[in-house]
PDB file of C-alpha atoms in Angstrom:
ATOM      1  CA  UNK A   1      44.403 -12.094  29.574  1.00  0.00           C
ATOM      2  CA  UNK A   2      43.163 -13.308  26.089  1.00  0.00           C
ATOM      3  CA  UNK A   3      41.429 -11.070  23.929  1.00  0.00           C
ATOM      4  CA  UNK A   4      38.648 -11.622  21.601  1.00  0.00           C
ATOM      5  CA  UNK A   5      39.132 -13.083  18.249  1.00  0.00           C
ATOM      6  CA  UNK A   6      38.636 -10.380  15.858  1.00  0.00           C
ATOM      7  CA  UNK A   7      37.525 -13.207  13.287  1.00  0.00           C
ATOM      8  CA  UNK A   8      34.657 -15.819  13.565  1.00  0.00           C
ATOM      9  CA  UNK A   9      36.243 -18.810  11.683  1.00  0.00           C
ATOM     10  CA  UNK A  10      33.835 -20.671   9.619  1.00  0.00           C
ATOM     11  CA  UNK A  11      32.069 -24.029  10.846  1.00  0.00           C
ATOM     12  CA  UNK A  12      32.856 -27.159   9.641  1.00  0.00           C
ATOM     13  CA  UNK A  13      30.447 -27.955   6.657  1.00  0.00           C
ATOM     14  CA  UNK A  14      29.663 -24.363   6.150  1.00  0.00           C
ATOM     15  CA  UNK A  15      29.559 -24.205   1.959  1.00  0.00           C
ATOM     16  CA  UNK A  16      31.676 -22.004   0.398  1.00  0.00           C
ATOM     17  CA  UNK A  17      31.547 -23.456  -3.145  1.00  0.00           C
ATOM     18  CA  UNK A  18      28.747 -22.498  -5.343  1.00  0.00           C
ATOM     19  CA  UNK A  19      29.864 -23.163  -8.812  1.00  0.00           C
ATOM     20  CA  UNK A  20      26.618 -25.041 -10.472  1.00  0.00           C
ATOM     21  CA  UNK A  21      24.828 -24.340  -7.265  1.00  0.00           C
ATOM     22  CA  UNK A  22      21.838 -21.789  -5.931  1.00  0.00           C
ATOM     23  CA  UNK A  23      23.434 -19.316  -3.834  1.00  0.00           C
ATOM     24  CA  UNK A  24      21.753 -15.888  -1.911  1.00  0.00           C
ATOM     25  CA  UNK A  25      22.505 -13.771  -4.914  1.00  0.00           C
ATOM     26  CA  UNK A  26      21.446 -15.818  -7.704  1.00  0.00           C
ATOM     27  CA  UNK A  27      18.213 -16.702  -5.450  1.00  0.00           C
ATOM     28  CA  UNK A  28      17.432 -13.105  -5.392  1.00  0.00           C
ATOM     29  CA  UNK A  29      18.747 -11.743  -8.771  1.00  0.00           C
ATOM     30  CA  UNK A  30      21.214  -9.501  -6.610  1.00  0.00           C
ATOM     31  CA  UNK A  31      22.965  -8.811  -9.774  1.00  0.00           C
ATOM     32  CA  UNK A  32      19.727  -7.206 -11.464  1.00  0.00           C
ATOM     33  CA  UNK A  33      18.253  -5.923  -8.451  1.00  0.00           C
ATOM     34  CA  UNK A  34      21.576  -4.225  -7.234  1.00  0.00           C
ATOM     35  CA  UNK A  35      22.611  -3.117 -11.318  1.00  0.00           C
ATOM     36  CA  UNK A  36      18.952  -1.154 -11.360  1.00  0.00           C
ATOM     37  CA  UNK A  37      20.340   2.034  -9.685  1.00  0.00           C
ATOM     38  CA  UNK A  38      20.719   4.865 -12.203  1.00  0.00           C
ATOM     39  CA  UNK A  39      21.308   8.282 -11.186  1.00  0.00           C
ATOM     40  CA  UNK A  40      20.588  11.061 -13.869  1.00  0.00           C
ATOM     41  CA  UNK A  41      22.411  14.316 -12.604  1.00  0.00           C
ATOM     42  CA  UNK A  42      25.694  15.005 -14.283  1.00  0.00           C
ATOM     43  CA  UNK A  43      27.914  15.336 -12.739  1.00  0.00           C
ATOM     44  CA  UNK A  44      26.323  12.662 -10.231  1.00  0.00           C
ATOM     45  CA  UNK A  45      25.012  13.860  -7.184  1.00  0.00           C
ATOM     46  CA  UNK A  46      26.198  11.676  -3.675  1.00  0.00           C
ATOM     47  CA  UNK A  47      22.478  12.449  -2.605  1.00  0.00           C
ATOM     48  CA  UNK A  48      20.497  10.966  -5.517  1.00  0.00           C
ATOM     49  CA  UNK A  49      21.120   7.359  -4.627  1.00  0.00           C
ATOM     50  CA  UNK A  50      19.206   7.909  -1.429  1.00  0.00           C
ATOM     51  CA  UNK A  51      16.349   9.263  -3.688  1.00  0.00           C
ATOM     52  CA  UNK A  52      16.344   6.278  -6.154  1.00  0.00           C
ATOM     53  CA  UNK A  53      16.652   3.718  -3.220  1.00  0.00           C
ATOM     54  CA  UNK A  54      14.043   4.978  -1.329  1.00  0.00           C
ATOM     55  CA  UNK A  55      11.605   4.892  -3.823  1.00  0.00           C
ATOM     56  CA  UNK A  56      12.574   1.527  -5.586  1.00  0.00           C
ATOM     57  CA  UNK A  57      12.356  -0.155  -2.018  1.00  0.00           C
ATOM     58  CA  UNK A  58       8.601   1.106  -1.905  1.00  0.00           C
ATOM     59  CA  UNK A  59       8.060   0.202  -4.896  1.00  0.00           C
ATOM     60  CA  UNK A  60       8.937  -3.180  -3.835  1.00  0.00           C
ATOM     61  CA  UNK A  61       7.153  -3.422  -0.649  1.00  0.00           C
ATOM     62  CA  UNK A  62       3.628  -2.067  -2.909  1.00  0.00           C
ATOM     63  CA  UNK A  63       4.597  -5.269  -4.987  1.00  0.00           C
ATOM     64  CA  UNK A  64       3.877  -7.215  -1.626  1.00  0.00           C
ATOM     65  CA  UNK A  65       1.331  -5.049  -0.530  1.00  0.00           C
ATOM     66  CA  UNK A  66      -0.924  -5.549  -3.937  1.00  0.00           C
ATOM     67  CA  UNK A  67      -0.165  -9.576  -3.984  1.00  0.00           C
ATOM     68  CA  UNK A  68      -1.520  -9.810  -0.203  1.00  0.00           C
ATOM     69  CA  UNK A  69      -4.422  -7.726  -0.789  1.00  0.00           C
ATOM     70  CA  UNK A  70      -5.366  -9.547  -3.932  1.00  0.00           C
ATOM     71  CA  UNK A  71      -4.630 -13.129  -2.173  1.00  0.00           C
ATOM     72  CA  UNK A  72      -6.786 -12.153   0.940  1.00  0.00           C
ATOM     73  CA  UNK A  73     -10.002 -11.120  -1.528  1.00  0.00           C
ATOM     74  CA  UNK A  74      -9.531 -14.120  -3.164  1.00  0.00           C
ATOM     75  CA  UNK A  75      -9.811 -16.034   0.305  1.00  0.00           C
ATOM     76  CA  UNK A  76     -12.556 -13.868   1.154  1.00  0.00           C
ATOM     77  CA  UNK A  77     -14.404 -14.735  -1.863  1.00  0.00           C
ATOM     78  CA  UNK A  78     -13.764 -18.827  -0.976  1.00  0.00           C
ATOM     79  CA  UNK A  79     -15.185 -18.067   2.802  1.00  0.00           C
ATOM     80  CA  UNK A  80     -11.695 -18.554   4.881  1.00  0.00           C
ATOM     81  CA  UNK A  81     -11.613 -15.820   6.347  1.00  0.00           C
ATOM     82  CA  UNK A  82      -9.099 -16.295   8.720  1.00  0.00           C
ATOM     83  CA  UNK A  83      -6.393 -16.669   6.789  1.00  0.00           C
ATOM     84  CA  UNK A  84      -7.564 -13.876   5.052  1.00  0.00           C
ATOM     85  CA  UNK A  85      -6.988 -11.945   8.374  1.00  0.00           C
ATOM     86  CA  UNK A  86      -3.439 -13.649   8.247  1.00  0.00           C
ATOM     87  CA  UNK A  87      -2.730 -11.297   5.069  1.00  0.00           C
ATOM     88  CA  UNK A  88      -4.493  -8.436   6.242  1.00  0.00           C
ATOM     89  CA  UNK A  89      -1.680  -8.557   9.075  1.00  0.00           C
ATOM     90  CA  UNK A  90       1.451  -8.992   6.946  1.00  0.00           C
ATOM     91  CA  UNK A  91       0.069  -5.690   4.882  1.00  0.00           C
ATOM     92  CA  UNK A  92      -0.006  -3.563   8.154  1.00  0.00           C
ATOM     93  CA  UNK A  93       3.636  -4.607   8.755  1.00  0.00           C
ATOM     94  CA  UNK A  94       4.049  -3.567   5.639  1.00  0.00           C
ATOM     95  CA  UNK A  95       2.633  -0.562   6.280  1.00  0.00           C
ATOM     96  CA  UNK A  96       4.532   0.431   9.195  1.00  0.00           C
ATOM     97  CA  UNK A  97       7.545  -0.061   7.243  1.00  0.00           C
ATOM     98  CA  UNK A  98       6.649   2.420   4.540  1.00  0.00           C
ATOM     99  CA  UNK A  99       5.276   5.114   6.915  1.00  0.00           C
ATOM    100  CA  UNK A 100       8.515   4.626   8.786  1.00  0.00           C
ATOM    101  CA  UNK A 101      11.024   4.636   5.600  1.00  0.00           C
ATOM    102  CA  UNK A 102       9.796   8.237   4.888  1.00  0.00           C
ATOM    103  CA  UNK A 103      12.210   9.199   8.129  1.00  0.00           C
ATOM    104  CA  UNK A 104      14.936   7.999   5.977  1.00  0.00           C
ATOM    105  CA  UNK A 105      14.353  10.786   2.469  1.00  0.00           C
ATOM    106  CA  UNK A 106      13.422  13.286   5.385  1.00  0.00           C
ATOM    107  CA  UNK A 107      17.390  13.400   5.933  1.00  0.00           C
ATOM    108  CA  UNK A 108      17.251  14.860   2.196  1.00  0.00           C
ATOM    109  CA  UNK A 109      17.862  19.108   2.791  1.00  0.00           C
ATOM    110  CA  UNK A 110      16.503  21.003   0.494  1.00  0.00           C
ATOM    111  CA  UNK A 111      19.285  22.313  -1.344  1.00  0.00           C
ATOM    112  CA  UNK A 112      20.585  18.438  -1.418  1.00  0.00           C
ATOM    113  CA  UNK A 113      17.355  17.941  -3.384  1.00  0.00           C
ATOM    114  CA  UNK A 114      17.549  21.065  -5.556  1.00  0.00           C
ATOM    115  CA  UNK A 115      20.583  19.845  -7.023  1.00  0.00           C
ATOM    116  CA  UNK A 116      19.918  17.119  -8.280  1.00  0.00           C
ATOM    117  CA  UNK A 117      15.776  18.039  -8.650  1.00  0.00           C
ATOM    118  CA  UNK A 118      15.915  18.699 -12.572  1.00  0.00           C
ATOM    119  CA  UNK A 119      17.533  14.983 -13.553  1.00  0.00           C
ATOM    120  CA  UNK A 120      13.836  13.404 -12.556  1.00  0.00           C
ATOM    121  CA  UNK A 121      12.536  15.725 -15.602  1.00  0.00           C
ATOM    122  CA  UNK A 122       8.389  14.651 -15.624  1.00  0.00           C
ATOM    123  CA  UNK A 123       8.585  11.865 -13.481  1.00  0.00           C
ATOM    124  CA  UNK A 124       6.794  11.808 -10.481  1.00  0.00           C
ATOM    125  CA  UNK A 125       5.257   9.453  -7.879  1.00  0.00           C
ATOM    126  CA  UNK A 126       2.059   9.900  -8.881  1.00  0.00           C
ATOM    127  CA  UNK A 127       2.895   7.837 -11.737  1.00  0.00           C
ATOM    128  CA  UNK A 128       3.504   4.788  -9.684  1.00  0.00           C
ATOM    129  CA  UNK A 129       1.253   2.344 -10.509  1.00  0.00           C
ATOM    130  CA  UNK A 130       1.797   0.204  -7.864  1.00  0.00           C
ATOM    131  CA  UNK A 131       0.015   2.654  -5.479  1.00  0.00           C
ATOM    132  CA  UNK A 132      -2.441   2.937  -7.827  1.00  0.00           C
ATOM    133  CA  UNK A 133      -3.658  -0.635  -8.466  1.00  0.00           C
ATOM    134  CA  UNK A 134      -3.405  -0.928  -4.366  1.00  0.00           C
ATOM    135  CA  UNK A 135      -5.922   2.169  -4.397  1.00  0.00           C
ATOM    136  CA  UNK A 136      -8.036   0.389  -7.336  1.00  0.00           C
ATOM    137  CA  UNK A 137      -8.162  -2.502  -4.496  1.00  0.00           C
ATOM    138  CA  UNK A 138      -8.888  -0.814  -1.411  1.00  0.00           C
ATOM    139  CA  UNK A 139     -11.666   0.527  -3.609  1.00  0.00           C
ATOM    140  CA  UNK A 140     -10.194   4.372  -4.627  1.00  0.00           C
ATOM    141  CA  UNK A 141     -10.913   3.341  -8.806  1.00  0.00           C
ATOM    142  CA  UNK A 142     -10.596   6.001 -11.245  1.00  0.00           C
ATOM    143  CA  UNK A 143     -10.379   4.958 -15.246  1.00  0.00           C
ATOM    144  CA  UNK A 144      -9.381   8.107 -15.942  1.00  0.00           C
ATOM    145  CA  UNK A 145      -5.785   7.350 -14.317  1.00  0.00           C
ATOM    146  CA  UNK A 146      -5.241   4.693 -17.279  1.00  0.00           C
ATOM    147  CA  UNK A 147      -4.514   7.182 -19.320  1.00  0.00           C
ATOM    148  CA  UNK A 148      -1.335   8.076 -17.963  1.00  0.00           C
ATOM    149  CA  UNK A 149      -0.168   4.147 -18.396  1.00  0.00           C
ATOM    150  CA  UNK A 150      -0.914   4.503 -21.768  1.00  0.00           C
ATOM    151  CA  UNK A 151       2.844   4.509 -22.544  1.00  0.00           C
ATOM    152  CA  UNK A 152       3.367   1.455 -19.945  1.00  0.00           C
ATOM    153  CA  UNK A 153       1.457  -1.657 -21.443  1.00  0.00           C
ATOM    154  CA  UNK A 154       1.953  -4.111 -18.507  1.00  0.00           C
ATOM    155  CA  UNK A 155       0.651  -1.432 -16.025  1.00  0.00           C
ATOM    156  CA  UNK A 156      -2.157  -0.170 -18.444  1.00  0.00           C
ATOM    157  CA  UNK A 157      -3.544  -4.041 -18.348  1.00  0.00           C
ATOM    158  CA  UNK A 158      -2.970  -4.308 -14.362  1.00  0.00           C
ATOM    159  CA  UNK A 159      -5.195  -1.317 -13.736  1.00  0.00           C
ATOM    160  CA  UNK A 160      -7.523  -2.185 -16.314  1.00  0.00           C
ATOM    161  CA  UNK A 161      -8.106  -5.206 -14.902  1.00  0.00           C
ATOM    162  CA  UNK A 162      -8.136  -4.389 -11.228  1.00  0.00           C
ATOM    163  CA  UNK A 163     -10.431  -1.825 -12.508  1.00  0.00           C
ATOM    164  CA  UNK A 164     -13.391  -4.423 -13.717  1.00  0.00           C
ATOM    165  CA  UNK A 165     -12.445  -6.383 -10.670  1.00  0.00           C
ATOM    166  CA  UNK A 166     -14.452  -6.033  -7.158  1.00  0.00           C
ATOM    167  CA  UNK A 167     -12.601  -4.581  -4.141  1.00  0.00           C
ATOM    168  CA  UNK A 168     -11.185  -6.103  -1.348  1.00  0.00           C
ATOM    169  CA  UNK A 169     -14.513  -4.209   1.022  1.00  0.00           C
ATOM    170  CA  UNK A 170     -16.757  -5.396  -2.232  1.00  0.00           C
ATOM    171  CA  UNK A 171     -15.501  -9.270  -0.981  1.00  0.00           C
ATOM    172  CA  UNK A 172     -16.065  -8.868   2.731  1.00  0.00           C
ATOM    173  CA  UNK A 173     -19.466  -7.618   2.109  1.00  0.00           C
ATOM    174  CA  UNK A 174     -20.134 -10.482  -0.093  1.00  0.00           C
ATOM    175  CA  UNK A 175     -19.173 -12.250   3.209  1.00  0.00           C
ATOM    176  CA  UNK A 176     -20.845 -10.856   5.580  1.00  0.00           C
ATOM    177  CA  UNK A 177     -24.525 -11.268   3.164  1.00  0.00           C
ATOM    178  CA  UNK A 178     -23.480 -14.804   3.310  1.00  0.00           C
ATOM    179  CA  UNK A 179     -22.966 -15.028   6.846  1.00  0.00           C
ATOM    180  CA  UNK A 180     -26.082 -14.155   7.322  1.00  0.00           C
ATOM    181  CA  UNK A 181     -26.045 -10.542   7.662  1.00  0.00           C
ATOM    182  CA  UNK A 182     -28.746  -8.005   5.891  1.00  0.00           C
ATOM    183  CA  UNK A 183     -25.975  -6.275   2.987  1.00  0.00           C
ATOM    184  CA  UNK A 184     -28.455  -4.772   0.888  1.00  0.00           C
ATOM    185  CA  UNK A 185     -29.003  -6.280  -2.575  1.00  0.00           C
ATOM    186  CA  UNK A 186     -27.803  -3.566  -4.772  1.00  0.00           C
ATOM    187  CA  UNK A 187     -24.561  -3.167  -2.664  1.00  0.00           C
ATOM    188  CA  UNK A 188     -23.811  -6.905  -3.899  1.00  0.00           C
ATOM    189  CA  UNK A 189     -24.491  -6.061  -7.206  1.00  0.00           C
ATOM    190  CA  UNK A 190     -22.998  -2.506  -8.052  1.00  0.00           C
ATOM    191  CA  UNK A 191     -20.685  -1.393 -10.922  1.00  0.00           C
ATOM    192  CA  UNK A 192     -17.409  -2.356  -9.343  1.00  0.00           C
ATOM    193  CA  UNK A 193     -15.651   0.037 -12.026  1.00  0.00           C
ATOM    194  CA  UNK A 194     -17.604   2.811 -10.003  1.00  0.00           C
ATOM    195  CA  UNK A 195     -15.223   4.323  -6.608  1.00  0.00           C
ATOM    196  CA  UNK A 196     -16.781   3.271  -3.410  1.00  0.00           C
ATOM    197  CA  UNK A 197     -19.029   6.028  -2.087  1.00  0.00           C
ATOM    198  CA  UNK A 198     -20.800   6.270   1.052  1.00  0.00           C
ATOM    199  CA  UNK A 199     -23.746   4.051   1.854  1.00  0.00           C
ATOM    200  CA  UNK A 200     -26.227   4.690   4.945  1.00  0.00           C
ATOM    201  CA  UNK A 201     -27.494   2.181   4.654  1.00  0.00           C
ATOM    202  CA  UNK A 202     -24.784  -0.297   5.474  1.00  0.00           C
ATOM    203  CA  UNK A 203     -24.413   1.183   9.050  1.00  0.00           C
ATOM    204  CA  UNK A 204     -26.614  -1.146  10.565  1.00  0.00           C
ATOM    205  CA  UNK A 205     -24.970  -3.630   9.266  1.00  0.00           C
ATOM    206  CA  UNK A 206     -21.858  -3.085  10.544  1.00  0.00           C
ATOM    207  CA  UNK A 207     -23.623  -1.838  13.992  1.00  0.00           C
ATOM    208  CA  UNK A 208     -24.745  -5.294  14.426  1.00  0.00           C
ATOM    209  CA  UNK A 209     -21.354  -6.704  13.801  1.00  0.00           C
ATOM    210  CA  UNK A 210     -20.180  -4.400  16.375  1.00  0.00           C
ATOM    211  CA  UNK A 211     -22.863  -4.666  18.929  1.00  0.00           C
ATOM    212  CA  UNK A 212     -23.898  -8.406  19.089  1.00  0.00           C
ATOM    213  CA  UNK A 213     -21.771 -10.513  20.825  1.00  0.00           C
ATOM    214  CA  UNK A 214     -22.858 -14.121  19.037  1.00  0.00           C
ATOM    215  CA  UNK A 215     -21.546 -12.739  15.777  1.00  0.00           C
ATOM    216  CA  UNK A 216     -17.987 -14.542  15.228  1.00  0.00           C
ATOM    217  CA  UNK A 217     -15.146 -12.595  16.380  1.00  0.00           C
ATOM    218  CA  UNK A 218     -13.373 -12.853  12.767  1.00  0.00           C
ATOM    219  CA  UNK A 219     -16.310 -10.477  11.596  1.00  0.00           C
ATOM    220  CA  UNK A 220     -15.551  -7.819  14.118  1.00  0.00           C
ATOM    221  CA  UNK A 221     -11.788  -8.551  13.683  1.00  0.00           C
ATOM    222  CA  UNK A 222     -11.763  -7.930  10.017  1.00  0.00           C
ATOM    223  CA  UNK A 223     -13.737  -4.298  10.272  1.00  0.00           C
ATOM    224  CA  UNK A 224     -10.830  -3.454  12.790  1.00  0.00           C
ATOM    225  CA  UNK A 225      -8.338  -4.589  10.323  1.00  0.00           C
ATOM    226  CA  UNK A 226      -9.653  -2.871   7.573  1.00  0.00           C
ATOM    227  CA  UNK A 227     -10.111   0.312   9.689  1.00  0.00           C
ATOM    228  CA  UNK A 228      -6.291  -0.537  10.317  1.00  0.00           C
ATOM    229  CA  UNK A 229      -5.474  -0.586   6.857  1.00  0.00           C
ATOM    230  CA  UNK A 230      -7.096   2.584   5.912  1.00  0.00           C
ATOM    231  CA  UNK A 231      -5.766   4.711   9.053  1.00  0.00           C
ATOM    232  CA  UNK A 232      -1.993   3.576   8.080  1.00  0.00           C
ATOM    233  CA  UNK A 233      -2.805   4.735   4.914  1.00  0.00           C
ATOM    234  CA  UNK A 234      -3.646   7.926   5.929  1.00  0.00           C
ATOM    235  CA  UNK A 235      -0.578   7.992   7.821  1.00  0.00           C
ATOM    236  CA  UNK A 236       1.602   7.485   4.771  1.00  0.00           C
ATOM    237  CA  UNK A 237      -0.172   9.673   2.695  1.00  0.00           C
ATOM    238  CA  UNK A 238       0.603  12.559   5.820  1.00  0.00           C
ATOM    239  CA  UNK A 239       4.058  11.647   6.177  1.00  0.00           C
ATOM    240  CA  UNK A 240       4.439  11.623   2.381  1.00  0.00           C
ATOM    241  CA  UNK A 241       3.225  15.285   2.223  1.00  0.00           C
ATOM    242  CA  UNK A 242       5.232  16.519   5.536  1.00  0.00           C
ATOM    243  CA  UNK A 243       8.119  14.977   3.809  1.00  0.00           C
ATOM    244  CA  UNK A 244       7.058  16.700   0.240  1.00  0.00           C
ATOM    245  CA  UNK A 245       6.555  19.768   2.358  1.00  0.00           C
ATOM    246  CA  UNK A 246      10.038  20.341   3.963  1.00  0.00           C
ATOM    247  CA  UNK A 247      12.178  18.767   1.007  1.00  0.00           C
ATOM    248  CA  UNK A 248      10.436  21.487  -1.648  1.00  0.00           C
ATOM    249  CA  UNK A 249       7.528  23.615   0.469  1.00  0.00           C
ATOM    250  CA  UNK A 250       4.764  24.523  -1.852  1.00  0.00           C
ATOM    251  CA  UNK A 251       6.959  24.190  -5.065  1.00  0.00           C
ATOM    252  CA  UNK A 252       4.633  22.623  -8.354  1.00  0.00           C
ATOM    253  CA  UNK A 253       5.386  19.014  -8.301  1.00  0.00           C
ATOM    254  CA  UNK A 254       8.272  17.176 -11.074  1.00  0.00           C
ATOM    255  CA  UNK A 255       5.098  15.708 -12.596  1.00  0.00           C
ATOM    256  CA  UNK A 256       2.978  19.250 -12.922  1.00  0.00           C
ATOM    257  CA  UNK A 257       1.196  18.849  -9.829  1.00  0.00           C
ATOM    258  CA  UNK A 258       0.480  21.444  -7.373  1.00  0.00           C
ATOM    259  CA  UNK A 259       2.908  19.841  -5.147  1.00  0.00           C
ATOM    260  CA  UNK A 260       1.611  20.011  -1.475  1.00  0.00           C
ATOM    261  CA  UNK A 261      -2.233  20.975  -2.455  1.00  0.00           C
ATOM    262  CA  UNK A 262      -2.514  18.247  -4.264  1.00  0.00           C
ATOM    263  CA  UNK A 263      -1.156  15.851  -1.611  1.00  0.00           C
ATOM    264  CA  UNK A 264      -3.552  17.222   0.797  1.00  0.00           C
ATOM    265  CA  UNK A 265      -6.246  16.633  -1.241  1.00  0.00           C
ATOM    266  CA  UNK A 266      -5.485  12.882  -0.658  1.00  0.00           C
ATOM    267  CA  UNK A 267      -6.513  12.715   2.786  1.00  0.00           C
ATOM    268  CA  UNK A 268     -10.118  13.431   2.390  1.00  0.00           C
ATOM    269  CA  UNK A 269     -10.391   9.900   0.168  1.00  0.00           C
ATOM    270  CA  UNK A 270     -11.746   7.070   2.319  1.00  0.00           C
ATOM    271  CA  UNK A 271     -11.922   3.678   1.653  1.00  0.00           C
ATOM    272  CA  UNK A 272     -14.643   2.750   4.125  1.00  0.00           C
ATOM    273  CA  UNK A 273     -16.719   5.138   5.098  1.00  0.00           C
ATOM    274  CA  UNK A 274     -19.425   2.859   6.911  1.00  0.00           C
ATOM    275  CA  UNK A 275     -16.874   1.553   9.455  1.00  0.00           C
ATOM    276  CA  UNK A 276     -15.932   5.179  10.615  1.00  0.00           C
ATOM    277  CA  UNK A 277     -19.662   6.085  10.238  1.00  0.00           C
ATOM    278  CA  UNK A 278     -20.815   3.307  12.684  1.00  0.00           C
ATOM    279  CA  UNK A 279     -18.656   4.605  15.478  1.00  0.00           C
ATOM    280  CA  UNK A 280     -21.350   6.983  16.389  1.00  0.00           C
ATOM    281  CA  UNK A 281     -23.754   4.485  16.440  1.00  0.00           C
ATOM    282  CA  UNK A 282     -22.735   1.803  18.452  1.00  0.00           C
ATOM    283  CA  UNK A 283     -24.074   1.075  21.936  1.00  0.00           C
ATOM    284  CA  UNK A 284     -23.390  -1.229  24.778  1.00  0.00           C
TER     285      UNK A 284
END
């Protein structure tokens, strides 16, 4: 009886010489991206690589996150609106991916984290502007957070241009008015520096989205998304604090936070109020 090769031989015409030629690595800068790993504690700790990974690898997928968000208000703002949908999906797969990563710095113990805690001196994920310009997007502006980019230049200009920019919910209500649909006036035209808040008023709009059947589909199907977007969100932000929560417990955050307070704080932000708001209003 004949075994199983323990080696798969390599098909004819397989390449195997890249010299002058674009190979995996040089396609994805693996030498950069893989170099960019730094850890601070001395002697180094086996358990800060975990640390650094983890949060690089979200800092990547926030990358993606921002340029889909960005590319589906643009497509908003030219009326195709289904293939804004299209990037509205990919960002909830993102999503589910980041919520799900936080399973992997849960393995962290706390003493495993203590000993290498003082290396990350100030720094702190709050200072992640990434999250922040996706926040700006979703609608969540504050100018006073540019201050803390003040010693970043490239993320200082992101925000402060995301920041005189309109939102992602400030496009699809610029849709919706020109579908047809009664978005007051002054909604249209508000400060978009300004954070979304609540408007009563738009409840009946989005009740008649909900409720009337010869409205098309993509209408209804992009509240649900957004709804989608924000609930995920919510979920990260959660799973962030558990995590916070049984790595430190109510320690003051690296950055001078209040550590798990402050975290909790987070989950009373919305992004779109109306579209929770009309669930209480809708009828059959």
């Amino acid at each position: 009886m004949t075994g199983t090769p323990a080696e798969r031989p390599l098909e004819e015409g397989v390449r195997t010489d890249f010299h002058g030629a674009m190979s995996y690595g040089r396609y994805l800068d693996l030498d950069r991206l893989l170099s960019a790993q730094h850890p601070r504690s001395v002697p180094e700790h086996h358990d800060e690589m975990l640390f650094i990974v983890q949060h690089q690898t979200s800092e990547l997928w926030l990358k993606l996150v921002l340029h889909e968000l960005r590319e589906a208000r643009a497509l908003l703002d030219a009326d195709r609106l289904e293939p804004a949908l299209k990037c509205l999906a990919r960002v909830k797969a993102i999503q589910r991916t980041l919520i799900q990563q936080w399973s992997v710095l849960a393995t962290l113990t706390p003493r495993e984290y203590a000993e290498f805690r003082g290396a990350l001196g100030s720094s702190s994920g709050f200072q992640s502007h990434q999250y922040r310009a996706v926040e700006f997007v979703l609608g969540n502006k504050s100018a006073a957070m540019l201050t803390v980019f003040e010693s970043e230049p490239e993320a200082h200009a992101l925000l402060a241009e995301l920041l005189e920019e309109p939102t992602l919910y400030d496009a699809f209500l610029r849709l919706l008015a020109r579908r047809g649909l009664d978005v007051p006036a002054d909604v249209l035209e508000r400060d978009v520096r300004e954070p979304w808040a609540f408007r009563e008023d738009l409840v009946p709009v989005f009740r008649r989205v909900y409720e009337e059947r010869d409205l098309p589909w993509g209408l209804y199907e992009a509240c649900e998304d957004l709804v989608d977007l924000e609930d995920n969100l919510q979920e990260w932000r959660f799973r962030h604090l558990r995590t916070v929560q049984r790595t430190i417990g109510f320690q003051r955050g690296t950055g001078g936070s209040s550590g798990v307070g402050f975290l909790r704080k987070a989950l009373d932000l919305t992004f779109f109020p109306e579209l929770y708001a009309v669930r209480g209003e809708v009828r059959a």
